[in-house]
CSV table of C-alpha atoms in Angstrom, one decimal:
chain,number,residue,atom,x,y,z
P,731,MET,CA,-23.3,10.5,-33.2
P,732,SER,CA,-26.4,10.0,-31.1
P,733,ASP,CA,-27.0,12.0,-27.9
P,734,ASN,CA,-26.8,8.7,-25.9
P,735,MET,CA,-23.3,8.1,-27.3
P,736,LYS,CA,-22.3,11.6,-26.6
P,737,ASN,CA,-23.5,11.4,-23.0
P,738,ALA,CA,-22.2,7.9,-22.3
P,739,ASN,CA,-19.7,7.5,-19.5
P,740,PRO,CA,-16.3,6.8,-21.1
P,741,LEU,CA,-15.7,4.0,-18.5
P,742,GLY,CA,-18.2,2.0,-20.5
P,743,THR,CA,-17.3,3.1,-24.0
P,744,ARG,CA,-13.6,3.9,-24.4
P,745,PRO,CA,-11.2,1.1,-25.2
P,746,VAL,CA,-10.1,-0.8,-22.1
P,747,GLY,CA,-6.4,-0.5,-22.8
P,748,SER,CA,-6.7,3.3,-23.1
P,749,LEU,CA,-8.8,3.5,-19.9
P,750,LEU,CA,-6.4,1.3,-18.0
P,751,ARG,CA,-3.4,3.4,-19.1
P,752,SER,CA,-5.1,6.7,-18.2
P,753,PHE,CA,-6.1,5.5,-14.7
P,754,ALA,CA,-3.2,3.1,-13.8
P,755,ILE,CA,-0.3,5.4,-14.6
P,756,PRO,CA,-1.4,8.2,-12.3
P,757,SER,CA,-2.3,5.6,-9.7
P,758,ILE,CA,1.2,4.0,-10.0
P,759,VAL,CA,2.8,7.4,-9.7
P,760,SER,CA,0.7,8.2,-6.6
P,761,MET,CA,1.6,4.9,-5.0
P,762,LEU,CA,5.3,5.4,-5.8
P,763,VAL,CA,5.1,8.8,-4.3
P,764,GLY,CA,3.7,7.3,-1.1
P,765,SER,CA,6.5,4.8,-1.0
P,766,LEU,CA,9.1,7.5,-1.7
P,767,TYR,CA,8.1,9.2,1.6
P,768,ASN,CA,9.5,6.2,3.4
P,769,ILE,CA,12.4,5.3,1.1
P,770,VAL,CA,13.7,8.8,0.9
P,771,ASP,CA,13.8,9.0,4.7
P,772,GLN,CA,15.4,5.6,4.7
P,773,PHE,CA,18.1,6.8,2.3
P,774,PHE,CA,19.0,10.0,4.2
P,775,ILE,CA,18.8,8.4,7.6
P,776,GLY,CA,20.9,5.4,6.4
P,777,GLN,CA,23.6,7.7,5.0
P,778,LYS,CA,23.7,10.0,8.1
P,779,VAL,CA,22.7,7.8,11.1
P,780,GLY,CA,23.6,4.3,9.9
P,781,GLU,CA,22.3,0.8,10.9
P,782,LEU,CA,20.4,1.9,14.0
P,783,GLY,CA,18.6,4.6,12.1
P,784,ASN,CA,17.6,2.1,9.4
P,785,ALA,CA,16.4,-0.2,12.1
P,786,ALA,CA,14.4,2.6,13.7
P,787,THR,CA,12.4,3.4,10.6
P,788,ASN,CA,11.5,-0.3,10.3
P,789,ILE,CA,10.3,-0.3,13.9
P,790,ALA,CA,8.1,2.7,13.1
P,791,PHE,CA,6.9,1.2,9.9
P,792,PRO,CA,3.6,-0.2,11.4
P,793,PHE,CA,2.4,3.3,12.0
P,794,SER,CA,2.7,4.0,8.2
P,795,ILE,CA,0.9,0.8,7.4
P,796,ALA,CA,-1.9,1.7,9.8
P,797,CYS,CA,-2.3,5.0,8.0
P,798,ILE,CA,-2.4,3.3,4.6
P,799,ALA,CA,-4.9,0.8,5.8
P,800,THR,CA,-7.3,3.5,7.0
P,801,ALA,CA,-6.9,5.4,3.7
P,802,LEU,CA,-7.7,2.3,1.7
P,803,LEU,CA,-10.7,1.6,3.9
P,804,PHE,CA,-12.3,4.9,3.0
P,805,GLY,CA,-10.5,5.6,-0.3
P,806,ILE,CA,-10.9,2.3,-2.1
P,807,GLY,CA,-14.3,1.7,-0.4
P,808,GLY,CA,-15.6,5.1,-1.0
P,809,ALA,CA,-14.4,5.2,-4.6
P,810,SER,CA,-15.9,1.7,-5.4
P,811,ALA,CA,-19.2,2.8,-3.9
P,812,PHE,CA,-19.0,6.0,-5.8
P,813,ASN,CA,-18.3,4.3,-9.2
P,814,LEU,CA,-20.9,1.6,-8.6
P,815,SER,CA,-23.5,4.3,-7.9
P,816,MET,CA,-22.5,6.3,-10.9
P,817,GLY,CA,-22.7,3.1,-13.1
P,818,ARG,CA,-26.3,2.6,-11.9
P,819,GLY,CA,-27.1,6.3,-12.6
P,820,GLU,CA,-27.4,7.3,-8.9
P,821,LYS,CA,-25.4,10.5,-9.1
P,822,GLU,CA,-26.7,12.2,-5.9
P,823,LYS,CA,-26.1,9.1,-3.8
P,824,ALA,CA,-22.6,8.9,-5.2
P,825,LYS,CA,-21.8,12.3,-3.8
P,826,TYR,CA,-22.6,11.2,-0.3
P,827,PHE,CA,-20.3,8.2,-0.6
P,828,MET,CA,-17.5,10.6,-1.6
P,829,GLY,CA,-18.1,13.2,1.1
P,830,ASN,CA,-18.6,10.7,3.9
P,831,ALA,CA,-15.4,8.9,3.0
P,832,ALA,CA,-13.3,12.1,3.0
P,833,MET,CA,-14.6,13.2,6.4
P,834,MET,CA,-14.1,9.8,8.0
P,835,SER,CA,-10.5,9.5,6.8
P,836,PHE,CA,-9.5,12.8,8.5
P,837,LEU,CA,-11.3,12.0,11.8
P,838,CYS,CA,-9.6,8.6,11.9
P,839,GLY,CA,-6.2,10.3,11.3
P,840,LEU,CA,-6.8,12.5,14.4
P,841,VAL,CA,-7.6,9.4,16.5
P,842,LEU,CA,-4.5,7.6,15.4
P,843,LEU,CA,-2.4,10.7,16.1
P,844,VAL,CA,-3.7,10.9,19.7
P,845,ILE,CA,-3.1,7.2,20.3
P,846,ALA,CA,0.4,7.4,18.9
P,847,GLU,CA,1.4,10.4,21.1
P,848,LEU,CA,-0.1,9.0,24.3
P,849,PHE,CA,1.2,5.4,24.0
P,850,LEU,CA,4.4,5.9,21.9
P,851,ASN,CA,6.9,4.0,24.1
P,852,GLN,CA,4.5,1.1,24.7
P,853,LEU,CA,3.7,0.8,21.0
P,854,LEU,CA,7.4,0.9,19.9
P,855,LEU,CA,8.3,-1.8,22.4
P,856,PHE,CA,5.3,-3.8,21.1
P,857,PHE,CA,6.6,-3.3,17.5
P,858,GLY,CA,9.8,-5.1,18.4
P,859,THR,CA,12.4,-2.3,19.2
P,860,THR,CA,15.5,-3.0,21.2
P,861,SER,CA,17.0,-0.7,23.8
P,862,ASP,CA,19.6,0.7,21.4
P,863,ILE,CA,17.1,1.3,18.6
P,864,LEU,CA,14.3,2.8,20.9
P,865,PRO,CA,15.7,6.4,21.2
P,866,TYR,CA,15.9,6.8,17.4
P,867,ALA,CA,12.5,5.2,16.8
P,868,ARG,CA,10.9,7.5,19.4
P,869,GLU,CA,12.5,10.6,18.0
P,870,TYR,CA,11.3,9.8,14.5
P,871,SER,CA,7.8,8.6,15.4
P,872,ARG,CA,6.8,11.4,17.8
P,873,ILE,CA,7.1,14.0,15.0
P,874,THR,CA,5.8,11.9,12.0
P,875,ALA,CA,2.6,11.2,14.0
P,876,LEU,CA,1.6,14.9,13.6
P,877,GLY,CA,1.2,14.2,9.9
P,878,PHE,CA,-1.2,11.2,10.3
P,879,PRO,CA,-4.5,13.1,9.7
P,880,MET,CA,-3.2,14.7,6.4
P,881,LEU,CA,-1.4,11.5,5.3
P,882,ILE,CA,-4.6,9.5,5.5
P,883,PHE,CA,-6.8,12.3,4.1
P,884,THR,CA,-4.4,12.8,1.1
P,885,SER,CA,-4.3,9.1,0.3
P,886,THR,CA,-8.1,8.8,0.6
P,887,GLY,CA,-8.7,12.0,-1.4
P,888,GLY,CA,-6.4,10.6,-4.2
P,889,HIS,CA,-8.7,7.6,-4.6
P,890,LEU,CA,-11.8,9.7,-4.6
P,891,ILE,CA,-10.4,12.3,-7.0
P,892,ARG,CA,-9.3,9.5,-9.3
P,893,ALA,CA,-12.8,7.9,-9.2
P,894,ASP,CA,-14.2,11.3,-10.1
P,895,GLY,CA,-12.3,11.0,-13.4
P,896,ARG,CA,-9.2,13.1,-12.6
P,897,PRO,CA,-6.3,10.7,-12.1
P,898,ARG,CA,-3.7,13.3,-13.1
P,899,ILE,CA,-4.9,15.7,-10.3
P,900,SER,CA,-4.6,12.8,-7.8
P,901,MET,CA,-1.0,12.3,-9.0
P,902,ILE,CA,-0.2,16.0,-8.7
P,903,CYS,CA,-1.4,16.1,-5.0
P,904,ASN,CA,0.8,13.2,-4.0
P,905,LEU,CA,3.8,14.2,-6.2
P,906,SER,CA,4.0,17.8,-4.8
P,907,GLY,CA,4.4,16.5,-1.2
P,908,ALA,CA,7.0,14.0,-2.1
P,909,ILE,CA,9.1,16.5,-4.0
P,910,ILE,CA,9.0,18.9,-1.0
P,911,ASN,CA,9.8,16.0,1.4
P,912,THR,CA,12.9,15.0,-0.7
P,913,ILE,CA,14.2,18.6,-0.9
P,914,LEU,CA,13.7,19.3,2.8
P,915,ASP,CA,15.2,15.9,3.7
P,916,ALA,CA,18.5,16.9,2.1
P,917,LEU,CA,18.4,20.3,3.7
P,918,PHE,CA,17.4,19.2,7.2
P,919,VAL,CA,19.4,16.0,7.5
P,920,PHE,CA,22.6,16.9,5.6
P,921,ALA,CA,22.8,20.7,5.7
P,922,PHE,CA,21.4,21.3,9.1
P,923,GLY,CA,22.5,18.0,10.6
P,924,TRP,CA,19.2,17.3,12.3
P,925,GLY,CA,19.3,13.5,11.7
P,926,MET,CA,16.1,11.6,12.5
P,927,THR,CA,14.3,14.8,13.6
P,928,GLY,CA,15.0,16.5,10.3
P,929,ALA,CA,13.8,13.6,8.2
P,930,ALA,CA,10.5,13.5,10.3
P,931,ILE,CA,9.9,17.2,10.0
P,932,ALA,CA,10.4,17.1,6.2
P,933,THR,CA,7.9,14.2,5.9
P,934,VAL,CA,5.2,16.1,7.9
P,935,ILE,CA,5.6,19.3,5.9
P,936,GLY,CA,5.3,17.4,2.6
P,937,GLN,CA,2.1,15.6,3.9
P,938,TYR,CA,0.4,18.9,4.8
P,939,VAL,CA,1.1,20.4,1.4
P,940,SER,CA,-0.3,17.3,-0.3
P,941,GLY,CA,-3.4,17.4,2.0
P,942,ALA,CA,-4.1,21.0,1.3
P,943,LEU,CA,-4.1,20.4,-2.4
P,944,ALA,CA,-6.3,17.3,-2.1
P,945,MET,CA,-8.8,19.3,0.0
P,946,TRP,CA,-9.0,22.1,-2.6
P,947,PHE,CA,-9.4,19.7,-5.6
P,948,MET,CA,-12.1,17.7,-3.8
P,949,ALA,CA,-14.1,20.9,-3.2
P,950,HIS,CA,-14.1,21.5,-7.0
P,951,GLY,CA,-15.2,18.2,-8.4
P,952,LYS,CA,-15.6,17.2,-12.1
P,953,THR,CA,-18.6,14.9,-12.2
P,954,ALA,CA,-19.7,15.4,-8.6
P,955,GLN,CA,-19.7,18.8,-6.9
P,956,LEU,CA,-19.7,18.2,-3.1
P,957,GLU,CA,-21.7,20.4,-0.8
P,958,LYS,CA,-21.7,20.6,3.1
P,959,LYS,CA,-24.6,18.2,3.3
P,960,HIS,CA,-22.5,15.5,1.6
P,961,LEU,CA,-19.9,15.7,4.5
P,962,LYS,CA,-22.4,14.8,7.2
P,963,ILE,CA,-21.6,11.3,8.3
P,964,LYS,CA,-24.4,8.8,7.8
P,965,LYS,CA,-24.1,5.0,8.4
P,966,GLU,CA,-26.0,4.2,5.2
P,967,TYR,CA,-23.1,5.6,3.3
P,968,ILE,CA,-20.2,4.7,5.6
P,969,LEU,CA,-21.1,1.0,6.1
P,970,PRO,CA,-21.1,0.1,2.3
P,971,SER,CA,-17.8,1.9,1.8
P,972,ILE,CA,-16.3,0.1,4.8
P,973,SER,CA,-17.6,-3.2,3.3
P,974,LEU,CA,-16.1,-2.5,-0.1
P,975,GLY,CA,-12.8,-1.1,1.4
P,976,PHE,CA,-12.3,-3.9,3.9
P,977,ALA,CA,-10.4,-6.2,1.5
P,978,PRO,CA,-7.5,-3.9,0.8
P,979,THR,CA,-7.6,-2.6,4.3
P,980,SER,CA,-7.5,-6.0,5.9
P,981,ASN,CA,-4.5,-6.8,3.6
P,982,GLN,CA,-2.7,-3.8,5.1
P,983,LEU,CA,-3.7,-4.7,8.6
P,984,ALA,CA,-2.4,-8.2,8.0
P,985,MET,CA,0.8,-6.6,6.8
P,986,MET,CA,1.0,-4.6,10.0
P,987,ILE,CA,0.5,-7.7,12.2
P,988,VAL,CA,3.1,-9.6,10.2
P,989,GLN,CA,5.5,-6.7,10.4
P,990,ILE,CA,5.2,-6.6,14.2
P,991,VAL,CA,5.6,-10.4,14.6
P,992,LEU,CA,8.5,-10.3,12.1
P,993,ASN,CA,10.3,-7.6,14.0
P,994,ASN,CA,10.0,-9.4,17.3
P,995,SER,CA,11.1,-12.7,15.6
P,996,LEU,CA,14.1,-11.0,14.0
P,997,LYS,CA,15.1,-9.5,17.4
P,998,HIS,CA,14.8,-12.9,19.1
P,999,TYR,CA,16.3,-15.2,16.6
P,1000,GLY,CA,18.8,-12.6,15.3
P,1001,ALA,CA,20.2,-12.4,18.8
P,1002,LEU,CA,20.7,-16.1,18.8
P,1003,SER,CA,22.6,-16.0,15.4
P,1004,VAL,CA,25.8,-14.6,14.2
P,1005,TYR,CA,24.0,-11.6,12.8
P,1006,GLY,CA,22.8,-10.0,16.1
P,1007,ALA,CA,19.4,-8.4,16.8
P,1008,ALA,CA,19.9,-5.0,15.1
P,1009,THR,CA,21.2,-6.2,11.7
P,1010,PRO,CA,18.3,-8.3,10.6
P,1011,ILE,CA,15.8,-5.6,11.7
P,1012,ALA,CA,17.7,-3.0,9.7
P,1013,VAL,CA,18.1,-5.2,6.6
P,1014,VAL,CA,14.5,-6.3,6.6
P,1015,GLY,CA,13.4,-2.7,6.9
P,1016,ILE,CA,15.3,-1.8,3.8
P,1017,ALA,CA,14.1,-4.8,1.9
P,1018,SER,CA,10.5,-4.0,2.8
P,1019,LYS,CA,10.8,-0.5,1.6
P,1020,VAL,CA,12.4,-1.6,-1.7
P,1021,ASN,CA,9.8,-4.3,-2.2
P,1022,GLN,CA,7.1,-1.6,-1.5
P,1023,LEU,CA,8.4,0.2,-4.6
P,1024,PHE,CA,7.6,-2.8,-6.7
P,1025,MET,CA,4.3,-3.3,-5.0
P,1026,SER,CA,3.5,0.3,-5.7
P,1027,PHE,CA,3.3,-0.6,-9.4
P,1028,ILE,CA,1.1,-3.6,-8.7
P,1029,ILE,CA,-1.3,-1.8,-6.3
P,1030,GLY,CA,-1.4,1.2,-8.8
P,1031,MET,CA,-2.4,-1.2,-11.5
P,1032,SER,CA,-5.1,-2.7,-9.4
P,1033,GLN,CA,-6.4,0.8,-8.5
P,1034,GLY,CA,-6.4,1.7,-12.2
P,1035,LEU,CA,-8.5,-1.4,-12.7
P,1036,GLN,CA,-11.0,-0.5,-10.0
P,1037,PRO,CA,-13.2,2.2,-11.7
P,1038,ILE,CA,-13.2,0.2,-15.0
P,1039,SER,CA,-14.3,-3.1,-13.5
P,1040,SER,CA,-16.7,-1.4,-11.0
P,1041,PHE,CA,-18.6,0.7,-13.6
P,1042,ASN,CA,-18.7,-2.1,-16.3
P,1043,TYR,CA,-19.8,-4.7,-13.8
P,1044,GLY,CA,-22.6,-2.4,-12.6
P,1045,ALA,CA,-23.5,-1.8,-16.2
P,1046,LYS,CA,-23.4,-5.6,-16.9
P,1047,LYS,CA,-20.7,-5.3,-19.5
P,1048,TYR,CA,-19.0,-8.5,-18.4
P,1049,SER,CA,-16.7,-8.9,-21.4
P,1050,ARG,CA,-15.1,-5.5,-20.6
P,1051,VAL,CA,-14.6,-6.5,-17.0
P,1052,ARG,CA,-12.8,-9.7,-18.0
P,1053,GLN,CA,-10.7,-7.9,-20.6
P,1054,ALA,CA,-9.6,-5.3,-18.1
P,1055,TYR,CA,-8.6,-7.9,-15.5
P,1056,ILE,CA,-6.5,-10.0,-18.0
P,1057,MET,CA,-4.8,-6.9,-19.3
P,1058,THR,CA,-3.9,-5.8,-15.7
P,1059,VAL,CA,-2.4,-9.2,-14.7
P,1060,SER,CA,-0.4,-9.4,-18.0
P,1061,ILE,CA,1.2,-6.1,-17.3
P,1062,GLY,CA,1.7,-7.1,-13.6
P,1063,PHE,CA,3.6,-10.3,-14.7
P,1064,ILE,CA,6.1,-8.2,-16.8
P,1065,MET,CA,6.6,-5.8,-13.8
P,1066,ALA,CA,7.1,-8.7,-11.4
P,1067,SER,CA,9.6,-10.5,-13.6
P,1068,CYS,CA,11.7,-7.3,-13.8
P,1069,ALA,CA,11.6,-6.9,-10.0
P,1070,TRP,CA,12.6,-10.5,-9.5
P,1071,ILE,CA,15.7,-10.0,-11.7
P,1072,VAL,CA,16.7,-7.0,-9.6
P,1073,PHE,CA,16.1,-8.6,-6.2
P,1074,PHE,CA,17.9,-11.9,-7.1
P,1075,PHE,CA,21.0,-10.6,-8.9
P,1076,PHE,CA,21.7,-7.2,-7.3
P,1077,PRO,CA,20.9,-7.4,-3.6
P,1078,ASP,CA,24.3,-6.1,-2.4
P,1079,GLN,CA,24.0,-3.1,-4.6
P,1080,ILE,CA,20.5,-2.4,-3.3
P,1081,ILE,CA,21.5,-2.6,0.3
P,1082,SER,CA,24.6,-0.4,-0.2
P,1083,ILE,CA,22.4,2.5,-1.4
P,1084,PHE,CA,21.2,3.0,2.2
P,1085,GLY,CA,24.6,3.4,3.9
P,1086,LYS,CA,27.9,1.6,4.1
P,1087,GLU,CA,28.5,-0.8,7.0
P,1088,GLU,CA,31.7,-2.4,8.1
P,1089,ASN,CA,29.9,-5.5,9.5
P,1090,GLU,CA,30.3,-8.3,7.0
P,1091,TYR,CA,27.3,-10.2,8.4
P,1092,TYR,CA,25.2,-7.2,7.5
P,1093,TYR,CA,25.7,-7.8,3.7
P,1094,LEU,CA,25.7,-11.6,4.1
P,1095,PHE,CA,22.2,-11.5,5.7
P,1096,ALA,CA,21.0,-8.9,3.1
P,1097,ILE,CA,22.0,-11.1,0.2
P,1098,ARG,CA,20.4,-14.3,1.6
P,1099,TYR,CA,17.2,-12.4,2.6
P,1100,PHE,CA,16.6,-10.9,-0.8
P,1101,LYS,CA,17.3,-14.2,-2.7
P,1102,ILE,CA,15.2,-16.4,-0.4
P,1103,TYR,CA,12.4,-14.3,1.1
P,1104,LEU,CA,11.6,-12.6,-2.2
P,1105,PHE,CA,12.1,-15.6,-4.5
P,1106,PHE,CA,8.5,-15.9,-5.7
P,1107,THR,CA,8.2,-12.2,-6.5
P,1108,MET,CA,7.2,-13.1,-10.1
P,1109,VAL,CA,3.8,-14.5,-8.9
P,1110,ASN,CA,3.3,-12.1,-5.9
P,1111,PHE,CA,1.3,-9.7,-8.0
P,1112,VAL,CA,-1.7,-11.9,-8.6
P,1113,GLN,CA,-3.1,-11.9,-5.1
P,1114,PRO,CA,-3.4,-8.1,-4.5
P,1115,ILE,CA,-4.8,-7.5,-8.0
P,1116,THR,CA,-7.4,-10.2,-7.7
P,1117,SER,CA,-8.3,-9.2,-4.2
P,1118,ASN,CA,-9.0,-5.6,-5.3
P,1119,PHE,CA,-10.8,-6.9,-8.4
P,1120,PHE,CA,-13.4,-8.8,-6.4
P,1121,THR,CA,-13.9,-5.8,-4.1
P,1122,SER,CA,-14.4,-3.5,-7.1
P,1123,ILE,CA,-17.2,-5.7,-8.5
P,1124,GLY,CA,-19.0,-5.7,-5.2
P,1125,LYS,CA,-17.9,-9.1,-3.9
P,1126,ALA,CA,-16.2,-7.8,-0.8
P,1127,LYS,CA,-16.2,-11.1,1.2
P,1128,ILE,CA,-14.1,-12.9,-1.4
P,1129,GLY,CA,-11.9,-9.9,-1.8
P,1130,SER,CA,-11.4,-9.7,2.0
P,1131,PHE,CA,-10.6,-13.4,2.2
P,1132,LEU,CA,-8.0,-13.1,-0.6
P,1133,SER,CA,-6.4,-10.1,1.0
P,1134,MET,CA,-5.8,-12.3,4.1
P,1135,THR,CA,-4.4,-15.4,2.4
P,1136,ARG,CA,-0.7,-14.4,2.1
P,1137,GLN,CA,-0.3,-12.4,5.3
P,1138,ILE,CA,-2.5,-14.1,7.8
P,1139,VAL,CA,-3.4,-17.6,6.5
P,1140,PHE,CA,0.1,-18.5,5.4
P,1141,LEU,CA,2.9,-16.0,6.3
P,1142,LEU,CA,2.1,-15.4,9.9
P,1143,PRO,CA,1.9,-19.0,11.0
P,1144,LEU,CA,5.1,-19.8,9.0
P,1145,ILE,CA,7.0,-17.0,10.6
P,1146,ILE,CA,6.1,-18.4,14.0
P,1147,LEU,CA,6.6,-22.1,13.3
P,1148,LEU,CA,9.6,-22.4,10.8
P,1149,PRO,CA,12.1,-20.6,13.0
P,1150,LEU,CA,11.4,-23.2,15.8
P,1151,PHE,CA,13.2,-25.7,13.6
P,1152,TRP,CA,15.6,-23.6,11.4
P,1153,GLY,CA,16.2,-20.4,13.5
P,1154,ILE,CA,16.4,-17.1,11.5
P,1155,ASP,CA,16.6,-19.1,8.2
P,1156,GLY,CA,13.0,-20.2,8.9
P,1157,ILE,CA,11.8,-16.6,8.6
P,1158,MET,CA,13.4,-16.3,5.2
P,1159,TYR,CA,11.8,-19.5,3.8
P,1160,ALA,CA,8.4,-18.4,5.1
P,1161,GLY,CA,8.1,-15.7,2.4
P,1162,PRO,CA,8.3,-17.8,-0.8
P,1163,ILE,CA,6.0,-20.5,0.6
P,1164,ALA,CA,3.3,-17.9,1.5
P,1165,ASP,CA,3.7,-16.1,-1.9
P,1166,PHE,CA,3.1,-19.2,-4.0
P,1167,SER,CA,0.2,-20.5,-1.8
P,1168,ALA,CA,-1.6,-17.2,-2.0
P,1169,PHE,CA,-1.1,-17.1,-5.8
P,1170,LEU,CA,-2.7,-20.5,-6.3
P,1171,ILE,CA,-5.8,-19.6,-4.3
P,1172,ALA,CA,-6.3,-16.3,-6.2
P,1173,ALA,CA,-5.9,-17.9,-9.6
P,1174,LEU,CA,-8.5,-20.6,-8.8
P,1175,LEU,CA,-11.1,-18.1,-7.5
P,1176,VAL,CA,-10.8,-15.7,-10.4
P,1177,ILE,CA,-11.1,-18.6,-12.9
P,1178,ARG,CA,-14.4,-19.6,-11.2
P,1179,GLU,CA,-15.6,-16.0,-11.3
P,1180,PHE,CA,-15.0,-15.7,-15.0
P,1181,LYS,CA,-17.1,-18.8,-15.5
P,1182,CYS,CA,-19.9,-17.2,-13.5
P,1183,MET,CA,-19.6,-14.0,-15.6
P,1184,SER,CA,-19.9,-16.0,-18.8
P,1185,LYS,CA,-23.2,-17.5,-17.5
P,1186,LEU,CA,-24.5,-14.0,-16.6
P,1187,LYS,CA,-23.6,-12.7,-20.0
P,1188,GLU,CA,-25.5,-15.6,-21.7
P,1189,ALA,CA,-28.5,-15.0,-19.4
C-alpha cells in the first residue's frame, strides 16, 4: 500500500455504507438522548401531575427549541466548516472553526439563560399558556433555564467531536447525561414527590454532567488538538460557520415560531370547541415529543451524512456524495414508514403512556390529531435530510430555503388560515398539507443538484 493510501482520509476512501453506519448510528443515539430529556420529563410529569403538567412542558418547549437551534448554528455550521477545511487540506484553519464554534455556543447559552430568568412570565404568556397552566410552566422553566449554557455547549460539542472522527465519544457524552436524568427523575418526582421541580432539577444535573464530559473530550482532540488561541473569537471563522449552520438553525427557529402560534391557536380554538383549552395543548405537547423521537432518527441520519458529503464534495468526489445521499434517504424512508404505522394505528396506546385521564375528549382529540396531523409522516424525512445535505456541500442559501419550507412557507400560514373556516380541525389538516408540499420542493431541488454534479464530474 502506498504512503498516499495509508495517509488518505477515510472519509474519502472507506465504503460509503460503512462510513454512514459509523457516523449515523452515534448521531441517532445522540439525537435520541436529547429527545429523551424531554420525553422522560413528560412521562414522569404526566404520571405524577397529569394533564396540566403535560400542558406546561409543551408551553416551555420553545425554550428547548431555542437551545437546539443555537447548538445547530454553531455545531452543524462549525462541523461543516471544519470538514470542508480538512477536505481542502487546511488543518490549522479547521482548528479555529472548531474552537470558535465551541466558545460561541457557551456564551449564547449564558445570554439565553439571562433572558429567560428576567422575562419568564412574559415569555410564557407569549408562548400561549393559560392561567391554570402558568404556575406549572413557571416552576419548571425557571429551573431548567439554569442548564441552557451546558445544554447548548454539549449539543454543539457533540457535532464537533463527531466531525473530528469520534462519533462514539459524542454519543457517550449525551448518553451519560440522559441516563442520570432518567434515574434522578424517578427519584425526585416519585420517591421525593417534588413534581415539576424534581423533573427540572434532574434535567439540569444531567446536562451539566454531559457538558463536563464534552469539554474534556474537546480538549483532547483526535485529528485537531485545540489550543487557547483557537478559542479566541474571530469573525472570519464565526461568519462562515453561521452561514453553514443557518439552514438547520432556521428550521428549528421556524419550529419555535410555529410552536408558539400553534399553542396560542390551540388555546383559542380549543376553548371554542368541546375539548377545552388545556386538553389540545397537553395532547399536542405529547405528540410533538413522540414525533421528535422519530425525527431524531432522521436528523441523526442527516448528521451522519454531513461529514461524508462535506469532505467528498470538497475533494470533488461527486459520485460518493450522490451515493451517500441516496443511501441516507432510502434508510429514512424505511424509518418513516415504521413511524407512520405506529402513529396511525396506535395513537391511544401512545397517549396513555403519559398518564391516564378521565376526560373522554382527551383521547378523542389525541386519536384524531395523530391520524390527521401526522398523516404524511412517510415523506416528512426528505426535507430535513435534503436541507442539511445542501448545507454540508456549502450551498447554505438553498439549505436555508429548504429548512423554511415546511414550517414557515406552508405550515404557519395554514395554521392561521384553516382554523378560520374549520376551527380546531383546521389546525390538524395544516400538518399533512405542509408535509407533502415541502417534500415536493426538496425532491425537485435535489434532482437538479444531482444533474449539476454530473456535469461537474464530466468537466
